[in-house]
mmCIF file with all atom_site columns, C-alpha atoms in Angstrom:
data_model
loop_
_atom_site.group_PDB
_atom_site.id
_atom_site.type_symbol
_atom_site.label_atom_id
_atom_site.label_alt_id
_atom_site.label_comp_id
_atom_site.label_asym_id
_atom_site.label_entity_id
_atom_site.label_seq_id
_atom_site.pdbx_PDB_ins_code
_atom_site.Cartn_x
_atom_site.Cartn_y
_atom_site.Cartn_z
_atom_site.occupancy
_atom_site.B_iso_or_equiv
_atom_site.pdbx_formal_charge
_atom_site.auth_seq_id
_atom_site.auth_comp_id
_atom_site.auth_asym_id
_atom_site.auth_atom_id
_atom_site.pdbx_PDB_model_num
ATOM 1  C CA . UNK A 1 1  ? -6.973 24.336 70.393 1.00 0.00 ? 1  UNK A CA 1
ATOM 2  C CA . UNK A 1 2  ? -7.575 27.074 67.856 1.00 0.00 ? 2  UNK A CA 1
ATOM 3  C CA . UNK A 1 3  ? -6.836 29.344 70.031 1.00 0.00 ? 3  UNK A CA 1
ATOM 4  C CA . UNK A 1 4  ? -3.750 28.112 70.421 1.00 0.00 ? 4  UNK A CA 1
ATOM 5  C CA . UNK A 1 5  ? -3.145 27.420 66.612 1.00 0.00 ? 5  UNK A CA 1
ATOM 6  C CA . UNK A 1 6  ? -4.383 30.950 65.807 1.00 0.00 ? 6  UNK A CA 1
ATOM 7  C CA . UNK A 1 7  ? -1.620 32.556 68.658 1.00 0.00 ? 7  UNK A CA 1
ATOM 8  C CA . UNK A 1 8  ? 1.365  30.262 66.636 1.00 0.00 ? 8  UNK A CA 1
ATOM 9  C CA . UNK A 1 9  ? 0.258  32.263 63.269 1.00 0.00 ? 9  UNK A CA 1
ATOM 10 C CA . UNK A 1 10 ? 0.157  35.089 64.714 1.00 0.00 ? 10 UNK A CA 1
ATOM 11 C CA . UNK A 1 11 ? 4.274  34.936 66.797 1.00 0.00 ? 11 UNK A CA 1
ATOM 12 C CA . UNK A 1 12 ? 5.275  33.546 63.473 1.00 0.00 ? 12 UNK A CA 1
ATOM 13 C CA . UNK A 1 13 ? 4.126  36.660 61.070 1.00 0.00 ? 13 UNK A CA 1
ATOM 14 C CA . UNK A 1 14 ? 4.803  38.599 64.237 1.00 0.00 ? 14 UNK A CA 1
ATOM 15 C CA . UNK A 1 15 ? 8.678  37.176 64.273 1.00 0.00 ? 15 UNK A CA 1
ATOM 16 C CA . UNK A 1 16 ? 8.780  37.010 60.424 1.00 0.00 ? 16 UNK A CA 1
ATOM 17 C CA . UNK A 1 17 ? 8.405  40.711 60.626 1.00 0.00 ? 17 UNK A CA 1
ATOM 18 C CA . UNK A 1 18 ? 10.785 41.780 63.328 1.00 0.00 ? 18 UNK A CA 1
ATOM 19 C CA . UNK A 1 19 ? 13.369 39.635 62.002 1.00 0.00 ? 19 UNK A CA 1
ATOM 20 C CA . UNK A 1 20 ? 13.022 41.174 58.752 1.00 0.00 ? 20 UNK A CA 1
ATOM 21 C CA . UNK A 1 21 ? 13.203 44.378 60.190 1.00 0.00 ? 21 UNK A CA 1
ATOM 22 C CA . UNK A 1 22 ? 16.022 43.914 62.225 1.00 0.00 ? 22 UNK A CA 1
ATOM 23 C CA . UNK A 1 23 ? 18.461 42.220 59.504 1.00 0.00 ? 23 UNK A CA 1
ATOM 24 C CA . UNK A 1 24 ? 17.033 42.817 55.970 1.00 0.00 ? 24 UNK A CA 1
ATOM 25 C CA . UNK A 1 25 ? 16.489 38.866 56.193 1.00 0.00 ? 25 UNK A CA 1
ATOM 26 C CA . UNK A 1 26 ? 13.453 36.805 55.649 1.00 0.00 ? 26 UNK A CA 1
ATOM 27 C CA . UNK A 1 27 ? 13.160 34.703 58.591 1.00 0.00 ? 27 UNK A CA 1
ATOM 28 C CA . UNK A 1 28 ? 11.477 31.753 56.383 1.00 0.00 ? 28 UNK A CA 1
ATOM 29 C CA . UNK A 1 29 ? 14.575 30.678 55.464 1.00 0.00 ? 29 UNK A CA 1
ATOM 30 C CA . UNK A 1 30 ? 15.230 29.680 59.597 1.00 0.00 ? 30 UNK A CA 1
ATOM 31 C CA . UNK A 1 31 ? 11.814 29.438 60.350 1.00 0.00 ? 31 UNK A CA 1
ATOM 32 C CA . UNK A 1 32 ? 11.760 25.683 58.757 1.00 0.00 ? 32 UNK A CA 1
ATOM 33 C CA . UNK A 1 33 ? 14.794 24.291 61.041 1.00 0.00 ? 33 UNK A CA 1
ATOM 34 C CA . UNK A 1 34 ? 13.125 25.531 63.889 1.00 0.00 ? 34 UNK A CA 1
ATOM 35 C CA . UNK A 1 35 ? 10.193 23.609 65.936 1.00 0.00 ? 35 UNK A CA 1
ATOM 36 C CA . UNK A 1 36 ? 6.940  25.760 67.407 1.00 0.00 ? 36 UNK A CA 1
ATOM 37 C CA . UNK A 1 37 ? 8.602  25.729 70.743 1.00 0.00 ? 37 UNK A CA 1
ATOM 38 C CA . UNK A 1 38 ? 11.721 27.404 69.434 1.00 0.00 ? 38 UNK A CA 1
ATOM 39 C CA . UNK A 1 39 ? 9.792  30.205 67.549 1.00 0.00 ? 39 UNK A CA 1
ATOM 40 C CA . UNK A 1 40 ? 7.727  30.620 70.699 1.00 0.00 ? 40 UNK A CA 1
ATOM 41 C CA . UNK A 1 41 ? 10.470 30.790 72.759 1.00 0.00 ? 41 UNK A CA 1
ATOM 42 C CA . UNK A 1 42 ? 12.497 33.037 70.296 1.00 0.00 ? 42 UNK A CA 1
ATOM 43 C CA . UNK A 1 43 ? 9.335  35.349 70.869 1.00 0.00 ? 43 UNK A CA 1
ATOM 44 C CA . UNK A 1 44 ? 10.025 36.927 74.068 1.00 0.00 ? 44 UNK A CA 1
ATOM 45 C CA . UNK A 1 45 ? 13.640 37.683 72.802 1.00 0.00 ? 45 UNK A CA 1
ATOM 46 C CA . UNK A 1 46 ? 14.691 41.532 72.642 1.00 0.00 ? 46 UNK A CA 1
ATOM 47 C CA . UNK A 1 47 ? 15.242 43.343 69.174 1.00 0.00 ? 47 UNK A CA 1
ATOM 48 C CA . UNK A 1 48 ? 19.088 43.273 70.082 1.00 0.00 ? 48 UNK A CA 1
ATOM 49 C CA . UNK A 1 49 ? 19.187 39.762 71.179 1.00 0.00 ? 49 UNK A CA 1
ATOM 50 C CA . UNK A 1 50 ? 16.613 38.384 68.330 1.00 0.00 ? 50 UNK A CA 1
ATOM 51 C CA . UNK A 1 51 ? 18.878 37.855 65.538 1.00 0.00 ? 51 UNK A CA 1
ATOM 52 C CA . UNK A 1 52 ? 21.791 36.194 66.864 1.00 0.00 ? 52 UNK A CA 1
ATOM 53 C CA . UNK A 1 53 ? 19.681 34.124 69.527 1.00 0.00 ? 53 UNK A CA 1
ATOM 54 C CA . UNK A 1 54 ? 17.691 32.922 66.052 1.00 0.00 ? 54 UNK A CA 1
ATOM 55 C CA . UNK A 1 55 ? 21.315 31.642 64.373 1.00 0.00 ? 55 UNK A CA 1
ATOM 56 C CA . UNK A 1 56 ? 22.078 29.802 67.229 1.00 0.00 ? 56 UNK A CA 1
ATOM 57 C CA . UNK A 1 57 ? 18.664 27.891 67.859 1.00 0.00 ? 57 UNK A CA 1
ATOM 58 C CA . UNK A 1 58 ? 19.406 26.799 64.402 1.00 0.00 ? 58 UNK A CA 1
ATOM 59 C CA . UNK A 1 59 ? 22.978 25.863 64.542 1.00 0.00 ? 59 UNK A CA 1
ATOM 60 C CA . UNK A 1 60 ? 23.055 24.559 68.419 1.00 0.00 ? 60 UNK A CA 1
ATOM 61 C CA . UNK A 1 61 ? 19.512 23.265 68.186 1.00 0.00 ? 61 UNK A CA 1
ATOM 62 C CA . UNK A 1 62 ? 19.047 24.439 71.468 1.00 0.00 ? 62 UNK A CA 1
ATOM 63 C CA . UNK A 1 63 ? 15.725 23.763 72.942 1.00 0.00 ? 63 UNK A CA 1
ATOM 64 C CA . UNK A 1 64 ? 12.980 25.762 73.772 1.00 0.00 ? 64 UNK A CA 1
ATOM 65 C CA . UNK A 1 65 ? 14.112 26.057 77.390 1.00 0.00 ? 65 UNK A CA 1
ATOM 66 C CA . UNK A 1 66 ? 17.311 27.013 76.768 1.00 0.00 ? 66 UNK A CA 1
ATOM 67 C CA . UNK A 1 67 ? 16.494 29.696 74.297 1.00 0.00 ? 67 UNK A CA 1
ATOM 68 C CA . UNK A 1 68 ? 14.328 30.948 77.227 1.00 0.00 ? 68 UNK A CA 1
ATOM 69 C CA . UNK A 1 69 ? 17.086 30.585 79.611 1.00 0.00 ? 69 UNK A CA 1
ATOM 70 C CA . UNK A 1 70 ? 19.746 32.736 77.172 1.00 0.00 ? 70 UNK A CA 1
ATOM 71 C CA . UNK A 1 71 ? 17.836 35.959 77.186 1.00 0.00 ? 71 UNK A CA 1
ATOM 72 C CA . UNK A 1 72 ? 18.457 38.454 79.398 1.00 0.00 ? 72 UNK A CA 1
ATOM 73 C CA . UNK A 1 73 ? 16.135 41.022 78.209 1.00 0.00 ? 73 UNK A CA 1
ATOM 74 C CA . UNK A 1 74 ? 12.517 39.616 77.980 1.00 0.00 ? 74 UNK A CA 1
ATOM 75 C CA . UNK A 1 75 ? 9.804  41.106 75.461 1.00 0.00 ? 75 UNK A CA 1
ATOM 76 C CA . UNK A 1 76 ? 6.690  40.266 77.722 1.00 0.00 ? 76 UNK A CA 1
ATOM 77 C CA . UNK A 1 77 ? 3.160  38.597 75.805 1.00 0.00 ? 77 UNK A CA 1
ATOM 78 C CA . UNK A 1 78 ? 0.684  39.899 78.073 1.00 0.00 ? 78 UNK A CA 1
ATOM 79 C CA . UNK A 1 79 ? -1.870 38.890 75.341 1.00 0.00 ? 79 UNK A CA 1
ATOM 80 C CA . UNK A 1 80 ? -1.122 35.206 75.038 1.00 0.00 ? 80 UNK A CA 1
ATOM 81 C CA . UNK A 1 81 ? -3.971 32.669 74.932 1.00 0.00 ? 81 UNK A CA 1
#
């Protein structure tokens, strides 16, 4: 179980940073209408594909699955726990 907990801290300062990066955003201000499965999910999303697919977890509330299912270019975790 920490493991686990410790891997969540680490994709959500991982996507806090790349969505920074990629729109001059803080993704705090999504992070909160979005469940672990959604940022998890949102994790394997390419640079180009990150910021919009974010917008519409939060506006669809599309789940974790389906956030999976809309990317077409995957960012493998080869390091997960």
């Amino acid at each position: 179980m920490y493991a686990t907990k410790n891997q969540d801290r680490t994709i959500r300062a991982e996507l806090r940073l790349r969505y920074y990066i990629l729109t001059g955003k803080k993704f705090e201000t999504l992070e909160s209408k979005l469940t672990m499965g959604q940022i998890v999910a949102l994790r394997f999303a390419s640079d180009e594909e990150l910021p919009s697919l974010t917008v519409r977890a939060v506006n669809e509330n599309i789940s974790p699955k389906a956030i999976k299912e809309s990317i077409k270019n995957w960012l493998s975790d080869e390091h997960r726990v």
